[in-house]
XYZ file of C-alpha atoms in Angstrom:
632
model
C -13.415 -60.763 192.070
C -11.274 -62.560 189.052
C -11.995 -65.938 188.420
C -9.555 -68.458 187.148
C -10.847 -71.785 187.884
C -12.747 -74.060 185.834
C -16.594 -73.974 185.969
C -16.798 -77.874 185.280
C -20.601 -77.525 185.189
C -20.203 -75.932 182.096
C -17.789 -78.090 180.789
C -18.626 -80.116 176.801
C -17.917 -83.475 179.083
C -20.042 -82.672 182.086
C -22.870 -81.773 179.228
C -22.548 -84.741 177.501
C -22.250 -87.099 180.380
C -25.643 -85.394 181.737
C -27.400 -85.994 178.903
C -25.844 -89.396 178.679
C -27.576 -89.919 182.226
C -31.085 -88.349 181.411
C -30.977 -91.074 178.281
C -30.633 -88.274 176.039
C -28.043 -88.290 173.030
C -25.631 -85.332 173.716
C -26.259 -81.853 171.992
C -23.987 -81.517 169.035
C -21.819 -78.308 170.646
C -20.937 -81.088 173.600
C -20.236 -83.607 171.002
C -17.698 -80.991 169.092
C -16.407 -79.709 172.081
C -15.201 -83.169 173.846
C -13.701 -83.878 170.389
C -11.679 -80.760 170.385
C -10.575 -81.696 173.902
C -9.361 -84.958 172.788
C -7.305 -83.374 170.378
C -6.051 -80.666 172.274
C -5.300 -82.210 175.634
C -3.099 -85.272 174.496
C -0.787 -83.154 172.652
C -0.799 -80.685 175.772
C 0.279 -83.068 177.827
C 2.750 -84.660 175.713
C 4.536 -81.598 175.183
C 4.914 -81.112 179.200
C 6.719 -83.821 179.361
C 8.545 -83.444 176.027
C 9.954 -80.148 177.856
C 10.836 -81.899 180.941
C 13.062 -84.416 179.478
C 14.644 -81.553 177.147
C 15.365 -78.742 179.417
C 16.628 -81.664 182.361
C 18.548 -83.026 179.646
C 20.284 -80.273 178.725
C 21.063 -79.479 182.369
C 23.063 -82.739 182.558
C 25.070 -82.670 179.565
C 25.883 -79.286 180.018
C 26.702 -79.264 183.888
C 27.420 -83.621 184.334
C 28.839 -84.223 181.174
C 30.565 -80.982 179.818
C 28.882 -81.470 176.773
C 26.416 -78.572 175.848
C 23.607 -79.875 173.635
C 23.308 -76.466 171.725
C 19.319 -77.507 170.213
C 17.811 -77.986 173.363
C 16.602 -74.422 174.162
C 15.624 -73.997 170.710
C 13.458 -76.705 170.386
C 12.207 -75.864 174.086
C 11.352 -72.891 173.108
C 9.334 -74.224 169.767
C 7.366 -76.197 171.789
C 6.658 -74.253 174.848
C 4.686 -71.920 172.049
C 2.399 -74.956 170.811
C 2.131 -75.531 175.157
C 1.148 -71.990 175.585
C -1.473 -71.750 172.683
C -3.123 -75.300 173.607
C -3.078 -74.929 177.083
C -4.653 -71.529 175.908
C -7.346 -73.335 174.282
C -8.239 -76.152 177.004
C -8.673 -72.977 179.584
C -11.328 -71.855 177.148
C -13.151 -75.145 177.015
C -12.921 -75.275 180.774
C -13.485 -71.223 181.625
C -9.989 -71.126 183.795
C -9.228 -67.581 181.480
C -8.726 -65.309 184.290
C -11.910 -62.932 184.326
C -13.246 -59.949 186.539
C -16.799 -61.685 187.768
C -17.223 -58.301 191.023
C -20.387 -56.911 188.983
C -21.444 -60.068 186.976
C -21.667 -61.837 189.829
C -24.679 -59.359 191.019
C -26.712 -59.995 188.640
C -29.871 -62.244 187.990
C -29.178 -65.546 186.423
C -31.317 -64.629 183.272
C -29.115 -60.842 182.936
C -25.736 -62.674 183.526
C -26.714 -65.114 180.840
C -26.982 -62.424 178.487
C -23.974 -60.454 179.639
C -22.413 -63.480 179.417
C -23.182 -64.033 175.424
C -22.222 -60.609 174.510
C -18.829 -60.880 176.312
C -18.127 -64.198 174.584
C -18.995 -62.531 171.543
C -16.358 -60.060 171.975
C -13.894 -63.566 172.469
C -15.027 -63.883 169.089
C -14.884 -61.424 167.548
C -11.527 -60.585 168.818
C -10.036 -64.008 167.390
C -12.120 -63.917 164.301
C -10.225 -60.412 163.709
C -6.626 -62.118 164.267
C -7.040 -64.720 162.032
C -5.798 -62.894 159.373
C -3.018 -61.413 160.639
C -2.157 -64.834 162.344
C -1.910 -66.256 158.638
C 0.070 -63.420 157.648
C 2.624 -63.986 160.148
C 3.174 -67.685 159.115
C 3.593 -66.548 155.932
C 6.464 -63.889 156.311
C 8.486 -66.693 158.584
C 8.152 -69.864 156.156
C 11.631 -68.613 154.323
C 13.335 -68.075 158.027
C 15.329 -70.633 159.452
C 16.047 -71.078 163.231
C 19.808 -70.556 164.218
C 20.978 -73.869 165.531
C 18.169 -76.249 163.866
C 18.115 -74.990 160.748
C 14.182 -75.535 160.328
C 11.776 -72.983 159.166
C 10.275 -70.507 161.509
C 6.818 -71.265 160.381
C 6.660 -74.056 162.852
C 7.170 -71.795 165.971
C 4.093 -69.162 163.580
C 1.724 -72.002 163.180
C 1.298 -72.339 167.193
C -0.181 -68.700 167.187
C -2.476 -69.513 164.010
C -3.510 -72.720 165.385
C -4.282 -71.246 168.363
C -6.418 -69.058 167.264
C -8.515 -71.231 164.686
C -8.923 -73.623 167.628
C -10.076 -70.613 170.377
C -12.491 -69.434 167.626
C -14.090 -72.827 167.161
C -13.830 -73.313 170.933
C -15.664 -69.784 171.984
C -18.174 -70.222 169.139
C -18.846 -73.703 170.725
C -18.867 -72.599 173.954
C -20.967 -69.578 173.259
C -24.086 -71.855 171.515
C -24.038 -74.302 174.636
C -24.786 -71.939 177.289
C -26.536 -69.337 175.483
C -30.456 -69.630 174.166
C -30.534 -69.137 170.312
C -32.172 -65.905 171.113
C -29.387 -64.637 173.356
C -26.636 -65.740 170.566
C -28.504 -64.380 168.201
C -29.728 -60.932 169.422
C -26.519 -60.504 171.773
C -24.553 -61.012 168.418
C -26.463 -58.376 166.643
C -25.524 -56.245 169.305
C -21.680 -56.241 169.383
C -21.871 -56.740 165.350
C -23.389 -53.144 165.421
C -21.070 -51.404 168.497
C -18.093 -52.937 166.141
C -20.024 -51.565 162.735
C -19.873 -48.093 164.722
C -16.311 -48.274 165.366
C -15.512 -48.758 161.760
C -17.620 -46.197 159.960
C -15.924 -43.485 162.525
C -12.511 -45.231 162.087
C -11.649 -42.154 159.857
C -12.299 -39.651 162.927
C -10.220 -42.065 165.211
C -7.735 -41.706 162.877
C -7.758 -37.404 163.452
C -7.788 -37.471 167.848
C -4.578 -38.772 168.523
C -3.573 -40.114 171.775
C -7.023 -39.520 172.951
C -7.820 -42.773 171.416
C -5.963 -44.114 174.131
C -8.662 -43.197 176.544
C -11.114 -44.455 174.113
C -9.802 -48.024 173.748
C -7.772 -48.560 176.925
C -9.995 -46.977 179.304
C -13.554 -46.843 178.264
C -13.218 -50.231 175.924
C -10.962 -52.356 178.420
C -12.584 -51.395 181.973
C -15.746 -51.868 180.008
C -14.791 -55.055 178.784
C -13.260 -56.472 182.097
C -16.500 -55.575 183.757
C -18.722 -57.174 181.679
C -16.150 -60.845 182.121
C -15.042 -61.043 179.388
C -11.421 -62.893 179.997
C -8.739 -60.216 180.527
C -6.385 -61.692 178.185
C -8.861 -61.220 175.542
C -9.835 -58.125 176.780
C -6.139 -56.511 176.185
C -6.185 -58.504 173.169
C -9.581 -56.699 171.301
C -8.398 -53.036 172.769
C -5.170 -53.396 171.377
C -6.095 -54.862 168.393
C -9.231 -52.067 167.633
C -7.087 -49.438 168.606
C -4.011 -50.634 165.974
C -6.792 -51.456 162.752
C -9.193 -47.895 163.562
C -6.864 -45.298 164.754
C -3.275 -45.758 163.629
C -2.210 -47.085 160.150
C 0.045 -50.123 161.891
C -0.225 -53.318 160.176
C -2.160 -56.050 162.113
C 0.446 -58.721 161.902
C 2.226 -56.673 164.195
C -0.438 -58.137 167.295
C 0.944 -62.045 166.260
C 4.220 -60.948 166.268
C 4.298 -58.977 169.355
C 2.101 -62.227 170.620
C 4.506 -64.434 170.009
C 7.279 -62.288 171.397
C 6.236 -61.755 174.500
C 5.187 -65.755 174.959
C 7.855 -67.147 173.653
C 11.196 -66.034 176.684
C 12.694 -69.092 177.654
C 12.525 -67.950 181.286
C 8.650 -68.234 181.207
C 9.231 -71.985 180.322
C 9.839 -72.179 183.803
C 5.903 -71.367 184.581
C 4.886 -74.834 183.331
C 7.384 -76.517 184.634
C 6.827 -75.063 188.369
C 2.971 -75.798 187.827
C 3.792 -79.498 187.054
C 6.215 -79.893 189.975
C 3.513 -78.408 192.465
C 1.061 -81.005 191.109
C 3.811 -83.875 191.968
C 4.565 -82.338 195.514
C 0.582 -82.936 196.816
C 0.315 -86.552 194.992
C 4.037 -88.195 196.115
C 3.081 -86.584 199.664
C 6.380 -84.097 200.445
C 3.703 -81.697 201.141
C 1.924 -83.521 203.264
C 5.320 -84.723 205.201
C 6.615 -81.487 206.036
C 3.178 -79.962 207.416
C 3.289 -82.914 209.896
C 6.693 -82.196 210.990
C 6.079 -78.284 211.480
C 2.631 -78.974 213.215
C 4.668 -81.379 215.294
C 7.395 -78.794 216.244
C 5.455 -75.792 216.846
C 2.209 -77.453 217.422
C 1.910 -77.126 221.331
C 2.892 -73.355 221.296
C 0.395 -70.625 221.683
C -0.432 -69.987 218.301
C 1.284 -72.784 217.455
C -0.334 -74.150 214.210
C -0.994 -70.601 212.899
C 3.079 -69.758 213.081
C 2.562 -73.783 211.270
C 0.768 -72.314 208.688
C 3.036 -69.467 207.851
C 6.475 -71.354 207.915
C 4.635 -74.060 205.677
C 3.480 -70.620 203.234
C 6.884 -69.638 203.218
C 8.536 -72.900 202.449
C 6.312 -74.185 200.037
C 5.051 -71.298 198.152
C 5.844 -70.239 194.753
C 6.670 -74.069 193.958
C 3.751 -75.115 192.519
C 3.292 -71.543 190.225
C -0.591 -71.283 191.479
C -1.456 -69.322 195.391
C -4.560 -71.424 195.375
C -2.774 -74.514 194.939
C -0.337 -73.656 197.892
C -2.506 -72.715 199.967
C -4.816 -75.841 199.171
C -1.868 -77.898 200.192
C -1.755 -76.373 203.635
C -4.940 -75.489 204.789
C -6.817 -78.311 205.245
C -3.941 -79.851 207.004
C -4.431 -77.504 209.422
C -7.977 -75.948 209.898
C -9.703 -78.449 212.090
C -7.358 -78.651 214.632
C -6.966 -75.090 215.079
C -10.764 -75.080 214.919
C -11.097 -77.209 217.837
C -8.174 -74.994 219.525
C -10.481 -71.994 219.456
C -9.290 -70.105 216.299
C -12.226 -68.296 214.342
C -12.690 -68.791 210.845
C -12.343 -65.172 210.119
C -9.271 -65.069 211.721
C -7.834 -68.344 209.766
C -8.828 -67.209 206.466
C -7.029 -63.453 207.016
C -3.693 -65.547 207.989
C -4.019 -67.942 204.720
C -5.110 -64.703 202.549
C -1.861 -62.327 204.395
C 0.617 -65.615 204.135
C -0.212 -66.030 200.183
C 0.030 -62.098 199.617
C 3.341 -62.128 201.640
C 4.747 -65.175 199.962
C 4.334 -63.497 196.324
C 8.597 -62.487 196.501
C 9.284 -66.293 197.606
C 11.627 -67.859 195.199
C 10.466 -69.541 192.731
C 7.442 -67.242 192.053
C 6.035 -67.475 188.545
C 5.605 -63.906 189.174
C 9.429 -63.105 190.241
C 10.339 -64.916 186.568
C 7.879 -63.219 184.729
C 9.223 -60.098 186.096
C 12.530 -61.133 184.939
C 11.100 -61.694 181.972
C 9.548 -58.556 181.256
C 12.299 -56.143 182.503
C 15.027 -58.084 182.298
C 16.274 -58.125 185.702
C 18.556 -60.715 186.545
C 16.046 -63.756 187.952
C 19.490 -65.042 189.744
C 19.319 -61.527 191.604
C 15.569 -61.436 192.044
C 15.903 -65.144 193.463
C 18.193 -63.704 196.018
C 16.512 -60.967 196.901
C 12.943 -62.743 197.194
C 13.640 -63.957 201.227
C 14.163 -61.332 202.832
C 11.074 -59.015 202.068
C 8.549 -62.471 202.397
C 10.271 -62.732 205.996
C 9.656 -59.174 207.024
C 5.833 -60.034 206.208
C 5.848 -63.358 208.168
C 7.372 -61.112 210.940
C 5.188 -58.743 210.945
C 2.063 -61.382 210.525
C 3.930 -63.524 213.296
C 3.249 -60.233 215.672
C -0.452 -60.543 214.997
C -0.873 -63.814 215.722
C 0.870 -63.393 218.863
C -1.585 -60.919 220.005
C -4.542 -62.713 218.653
C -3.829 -65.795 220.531
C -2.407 -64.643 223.598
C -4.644 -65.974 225.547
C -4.903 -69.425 224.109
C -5.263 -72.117 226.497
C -2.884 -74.738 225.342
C -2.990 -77.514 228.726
C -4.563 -80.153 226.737
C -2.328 -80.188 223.769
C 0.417 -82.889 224.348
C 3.883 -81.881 222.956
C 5.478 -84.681 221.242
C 8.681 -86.241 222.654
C 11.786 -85.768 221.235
C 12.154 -89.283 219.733
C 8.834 -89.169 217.896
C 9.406 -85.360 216.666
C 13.164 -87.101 215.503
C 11.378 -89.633 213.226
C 8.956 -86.748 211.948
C 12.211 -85.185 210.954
C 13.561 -87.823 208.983
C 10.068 -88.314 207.450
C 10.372 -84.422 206.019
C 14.321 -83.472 205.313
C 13.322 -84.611 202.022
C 10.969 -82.563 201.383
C 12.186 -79.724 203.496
C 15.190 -80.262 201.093
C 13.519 -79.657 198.069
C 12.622 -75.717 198.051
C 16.389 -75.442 199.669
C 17.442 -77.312 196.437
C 16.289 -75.673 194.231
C 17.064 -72.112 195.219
C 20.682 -73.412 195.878
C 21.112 -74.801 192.111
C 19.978 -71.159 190.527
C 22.301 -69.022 193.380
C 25.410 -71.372 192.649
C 24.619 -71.606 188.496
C 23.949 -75.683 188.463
C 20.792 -74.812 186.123
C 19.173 -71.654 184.688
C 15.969 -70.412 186.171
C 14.053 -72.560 183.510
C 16.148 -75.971 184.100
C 16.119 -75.859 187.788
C 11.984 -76.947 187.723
C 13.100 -79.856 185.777
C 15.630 -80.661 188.740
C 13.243 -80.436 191.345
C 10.554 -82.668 188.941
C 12.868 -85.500 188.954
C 13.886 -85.051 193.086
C 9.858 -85.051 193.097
C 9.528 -88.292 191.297
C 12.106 -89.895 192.979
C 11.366 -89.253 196.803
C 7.599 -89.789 196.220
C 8.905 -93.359 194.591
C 11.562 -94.527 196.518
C 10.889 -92.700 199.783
C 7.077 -91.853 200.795
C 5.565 -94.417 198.523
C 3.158 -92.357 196.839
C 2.522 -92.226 192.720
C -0.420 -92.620 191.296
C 0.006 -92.975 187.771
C -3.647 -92.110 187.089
C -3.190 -88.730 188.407
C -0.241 -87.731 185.658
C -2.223 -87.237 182.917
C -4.645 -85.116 185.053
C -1.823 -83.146 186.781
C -0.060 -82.598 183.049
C -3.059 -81.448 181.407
C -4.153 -78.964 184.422
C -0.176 -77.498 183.792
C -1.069 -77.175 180.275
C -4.488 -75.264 181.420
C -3.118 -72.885 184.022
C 0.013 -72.109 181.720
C -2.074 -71.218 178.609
C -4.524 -68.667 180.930
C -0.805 -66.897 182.112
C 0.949 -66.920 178.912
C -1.995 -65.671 176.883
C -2.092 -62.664 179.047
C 1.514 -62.090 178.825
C 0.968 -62.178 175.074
C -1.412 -59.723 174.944
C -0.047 -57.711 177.706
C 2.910 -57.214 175.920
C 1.176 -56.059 172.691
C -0.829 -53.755 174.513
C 2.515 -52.529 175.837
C 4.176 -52.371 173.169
C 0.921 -50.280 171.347
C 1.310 -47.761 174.635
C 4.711 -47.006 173.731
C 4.515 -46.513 170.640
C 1.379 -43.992 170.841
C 3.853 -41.946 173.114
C 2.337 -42.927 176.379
C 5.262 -44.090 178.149
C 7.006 -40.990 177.229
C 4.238 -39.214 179.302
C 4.048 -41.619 182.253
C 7.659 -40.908 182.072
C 6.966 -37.294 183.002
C 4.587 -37.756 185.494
C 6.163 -40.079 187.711
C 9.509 -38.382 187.548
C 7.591 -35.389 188.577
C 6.218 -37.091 191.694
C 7.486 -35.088 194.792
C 9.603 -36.603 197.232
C 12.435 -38.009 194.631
C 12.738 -41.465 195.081
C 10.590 -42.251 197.895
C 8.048 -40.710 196.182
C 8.071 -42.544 193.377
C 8.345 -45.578 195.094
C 5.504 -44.700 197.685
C 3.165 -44.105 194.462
C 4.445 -47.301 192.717
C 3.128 -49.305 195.616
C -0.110 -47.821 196.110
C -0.512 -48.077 192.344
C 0.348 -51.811 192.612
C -1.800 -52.603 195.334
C -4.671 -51.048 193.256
C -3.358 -52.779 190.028
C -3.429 -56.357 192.273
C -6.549 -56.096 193.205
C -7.929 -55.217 190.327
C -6.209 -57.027 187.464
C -4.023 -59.594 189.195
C -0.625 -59.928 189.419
C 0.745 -61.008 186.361
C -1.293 -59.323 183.956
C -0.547 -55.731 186.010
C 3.054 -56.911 185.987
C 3.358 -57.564 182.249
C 1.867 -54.873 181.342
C 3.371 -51.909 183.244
C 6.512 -53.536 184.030
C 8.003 -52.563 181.259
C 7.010 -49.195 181.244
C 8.061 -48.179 184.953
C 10.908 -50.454 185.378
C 13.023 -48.322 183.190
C 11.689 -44.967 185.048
C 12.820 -46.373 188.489
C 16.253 -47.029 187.140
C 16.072 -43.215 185.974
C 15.367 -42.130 189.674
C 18.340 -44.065 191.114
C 15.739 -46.727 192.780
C 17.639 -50.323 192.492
C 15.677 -52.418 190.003
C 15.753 -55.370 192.524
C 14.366 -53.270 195.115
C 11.740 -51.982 193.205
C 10.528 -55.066 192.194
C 10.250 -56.734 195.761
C 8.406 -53.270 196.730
C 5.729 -53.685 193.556
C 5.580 -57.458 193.740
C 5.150 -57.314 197.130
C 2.306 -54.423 196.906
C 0.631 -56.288 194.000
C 0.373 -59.437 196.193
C -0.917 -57.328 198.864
C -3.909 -55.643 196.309
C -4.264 -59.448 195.144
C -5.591 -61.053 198.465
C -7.301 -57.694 199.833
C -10.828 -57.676 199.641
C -13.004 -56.629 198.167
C -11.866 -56.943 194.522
C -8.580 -59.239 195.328
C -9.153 -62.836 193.542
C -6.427 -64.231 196.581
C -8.793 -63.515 199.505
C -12.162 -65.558 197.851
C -9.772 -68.005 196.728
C -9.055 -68.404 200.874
C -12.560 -68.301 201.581
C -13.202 -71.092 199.211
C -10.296 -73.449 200.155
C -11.053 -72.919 203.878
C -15.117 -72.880 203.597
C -15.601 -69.541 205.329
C -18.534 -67.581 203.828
C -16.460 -64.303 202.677
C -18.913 -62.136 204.703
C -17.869 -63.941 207.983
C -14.214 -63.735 207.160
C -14.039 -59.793 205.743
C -14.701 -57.947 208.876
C -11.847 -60.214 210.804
C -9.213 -60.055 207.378
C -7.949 -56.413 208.669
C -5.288 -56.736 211.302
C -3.282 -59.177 208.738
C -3.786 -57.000 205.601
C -2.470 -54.243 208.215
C 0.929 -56.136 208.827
C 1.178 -56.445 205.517
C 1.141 -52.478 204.917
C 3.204 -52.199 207.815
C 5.915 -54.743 206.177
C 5.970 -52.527 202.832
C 5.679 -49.574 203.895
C 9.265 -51.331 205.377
C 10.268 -52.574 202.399
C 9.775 -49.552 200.548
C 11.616 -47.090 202.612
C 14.916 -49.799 203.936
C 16.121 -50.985 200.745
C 18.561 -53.362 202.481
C 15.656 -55.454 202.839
C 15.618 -56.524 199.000
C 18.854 -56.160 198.051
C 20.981 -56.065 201.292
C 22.023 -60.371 199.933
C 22.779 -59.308 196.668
């Protein structure tokens, strides 16, 4: 499975407070490594709400006042670079870098230790090889001037070089506190001489053409990913090996294309979704409309599992994380339909199916990175989003209908109509929030990137004034954790897009050109083999990562076939989400297992019938095109 969550046993603080327990002064990697995270997190979290108060107050002198503030998405999009690269380097310190664990997970603790050292070598030796180029970069932007600011370039350049620096110091930190000497040491020795090999038959590389491609983005990467190391450094060291050993491209090209692919204002938006899921759980909207939904459908057969998708399907694709939504649901939910009868098997196939089918829910961090990517209008992939999600919540509605059939509901009380009334008032604002926000993109109140900051401040103000609930303790938790999960997305999209880029310029996306226009069936065909490709590409790397990286090289062969580029992305998106929470490889359906504390073993065998509505509903999607675009 991929891992993307924090090991906080492993953490600099969690060492140093241990030793601080056992009497013991903390080892000096620990010491170094809470340091770092002072200096990191602070500025992390600043710059979260730096953004906030830019992009919302651009929204309101442009749309309120009439009076555009022309600075505001440059300086936005300065920033959001320094977010991307420090929230980049706080996932490090905390191991939320998304990573393939399926194989390492197998292993002995002692093996895994040492698989373990060698991949973070390869972290290393990846960042220790981009320093360089990094500095280079700076140093051809210090004479360029932004457009509207007038200030140098270097200052958006510096992120990626600070980055960098910091992620070497942070890996070679990391790499000394869990590893022996020995392991460091020998493990070192080990990728210093696979890397020593690479460069004495760089000038063979240089004579097999696109074979190399196998060579460095099959062999290299899948052996990479299945070792753990982080898949954003994984794209990052094939791409990079591939450029310096077999082609005569200059290096500063990977910084460049880096800081290309982070750096579309539209992906501002991921941050700014994370942060407003954070402030939905702690000011209690979530919370609020569960309760009314459980109090509506509650005393139906099936009643709290239709309760769970509705809530999926309102709330999803706010808060820019699956595990997050579905952490705000679940355990509002599992023990009473425990008690009812439900099996866990059962519960964790309907949280797994509703996450997968929530994936084209506006507004997914995956619809805008899409958007982002292939440049498909987001407006048009907002509208378009609905539909397909609510064929998959039909289809998943069907199941649960049979499943529970026979549930025996005479001891459930159903609520009267004055106390499900109050419920109602206790929810319209939250239930008005998603509606919100959707309505401010469709009717062109706020871009795709401003409308998070719209929904922050509706966040703030109904968990102040209405439900009584902020914390201000929890802020700088909930701003730094934005800053975390950000950095792991945006540092794959960075070196997704090199890697990319790299593909088509070795000629490769000519070639997938020919294949897939050579797929029988026209059309169909092609999009019949997109989706099983997706569904494998889900499950194996994720969605955004799959999505970044062969996005842009199908996208444009879809719109060659006469498929609809909004259709095709609901079909894919939709496919990838369904790979994503399939087991055994998809990171969605452990993620359920863990929020609802269901062994997976129990819940595999009994995961099945939803995954199978889910094919049913693309398979729909994919031949009735109306579905995606029929709004548009």
């Amino acid at each position: 499975m991929i891992e993307h969550a924090a090991e906080p046993l492993a953490s600099p603080a969690h060492a140093a407070r241990t030793a601080r327990t056992a009497g013991t002064p903390p080892p000096a990697s620990a010491r170094w490594g809470r340091i770092l995270a002072c200096l990191v997190e602070l500025p992390a979290a600043l710059i979260v709400v730096a953004e906030t108060l830019i992009l919302g107050g651009g929204a309101f002198a442009r749309y309120a006042l009439h009076a555009p503030l022309p600075w505001t998405e440059e300086l936005a999009g300065i920033l959001f670079l320094w977010l991307a690269m420090l929230g980049a380097i706080i996932a490090l310190q905390r191991s939320a870098h998304m990573q393939l664990t399926t194989f390492i997970s197998r292993l002995t603790p002692q093996r895994r230790a040492w698989v373990d050292a060698c991949g973070m070598w390869m972290v290393v030796a990846f960042l220790l090889l981009l320093v360089q180029p990094a500095w280079q970069h700076l140093v051809e932007h210090v004479e360029v001037l932004t457009p509207t600011l007038e200030v140098s370039e270097a200052w958006r350049a510096a992120a990626v070089l600070t980055g960098t620096v910091l992620m070497l110091v942070t890996a070679l930190i990391r790499l000394f506190e869990r590893a022996s000497r020995t392991q460091a040491a020998l493990s070192g020795v080990l990728v210093g001489l696979g890397a020593g090999a690479l460069w004495l038959l760089s000038t063979g590389l240089m004579e097999l053409g696109n074979a190399n491609l196998v060579i460095f983005f099959l062999l290299m990467l899948v052996g990479c990913v299945a070792i753990g190391v982080p898949i954003a450094f994984a794209f990052g060291l094939s791409t990079l090996c591939y450029l310096a050993l077999s082609t005569a491209t200059p290096l500063s090209i990977i910084p460049n294309r880096m800081q290309e692919g982070m750096s579309h204002l539209v992906l501002l938006a991921v941050p700014l979704f994370i942060f407003l899921g954070g402030l939905i759980e702690m000011t209690g909207l979530a919370r609020a409309m569960i309760q009314f939904l459980a109090a509506l459908l509650g005393h139906l057969r099936g009643g709290l599992q239709y309760v769970l998708l509705g809530a999926m399907y309102i709330v999803s694709g706010i808060s820019g994380s699956k595990a997050a939504d579905m952490a705000a649901v679940a355990p509002a939910l599992f023990p009473e339909m425990k008690q009812r009868g439900a099996k866990d098997g059962e519960l964790i196939g309907l949280l797994s199916a509703s996450g997968a089918m929530s994936e084209t829910i506006p507004p997914s961090i995956v619809l805008i990175t899409v958007g982002s990517v292939t440049g498909v209008s987001i407006t048009s992939l907002f509208i378009g989003g609905l539909m397909p999600a609510l064929v998959g919540l039909a289809m998943m509605a069907l199941v649960v209908w049979w499943q529970t059939r026979k549930e025996d509901m005479r001891d459930v009380p159903r609520p009267s109509g004055r106390a499900l009334l109050k419920l109602l008032v206790v929810a319209l604002p939250a239930l008005a929030l998603p509606v919100i926000i959707r309505t401010a993109v469709v009717e062109g109140v706020a871009t795709a990137t401003e409308v998070s900051t719209i929904g922050i401040f509706y966040a703030l103000l109904a968990g102040v004034l209405m439900y009584r609930q902020f914390d201000l303790r929890r802020i700088y938790p909930i701003l730094v954790d934005t800053a975390v999960l950000s950095g792991a997305i945006l540092l794959i999209v960075g070196c997704a897009t090199t890697m990319a880029w790299a593909l088509t310029q070795s000629g490769f996306a000519q070639d997938l050109v020919s294949i897939m226009s050579a797929v029988p069936g026209g059309k169909t065909g092609f999009l019949l083999v997109s989706a099983l490709a997706f569904v494998i590409l889900g499950s194996l790397l994720e969605g955004i990562p799959a999505i970044v990286l062969f996005g842009p090289l199908l996208f444009p062969i879809a719109r060659m076939v006469g498929v609809h580029e909004v259709h095709y992305a609901m079909v894919v998106i939709f496919a990838m989400g369904l790979g994503l929470f399939a087991p055994p490889f998809g990171v969605g359906f452990y993620a359920a297992c863990a929020i609802g504390r269901v062994s997976p073993d129990v819940a595999m065998p009994r995961v099945w019938p939803h995954m199978a509505a889910l094919f049913v509903a693309l398979v729909l999607l994919t031949l009735v095109p109306w579905f995606s675009i029929g709004f548009l």
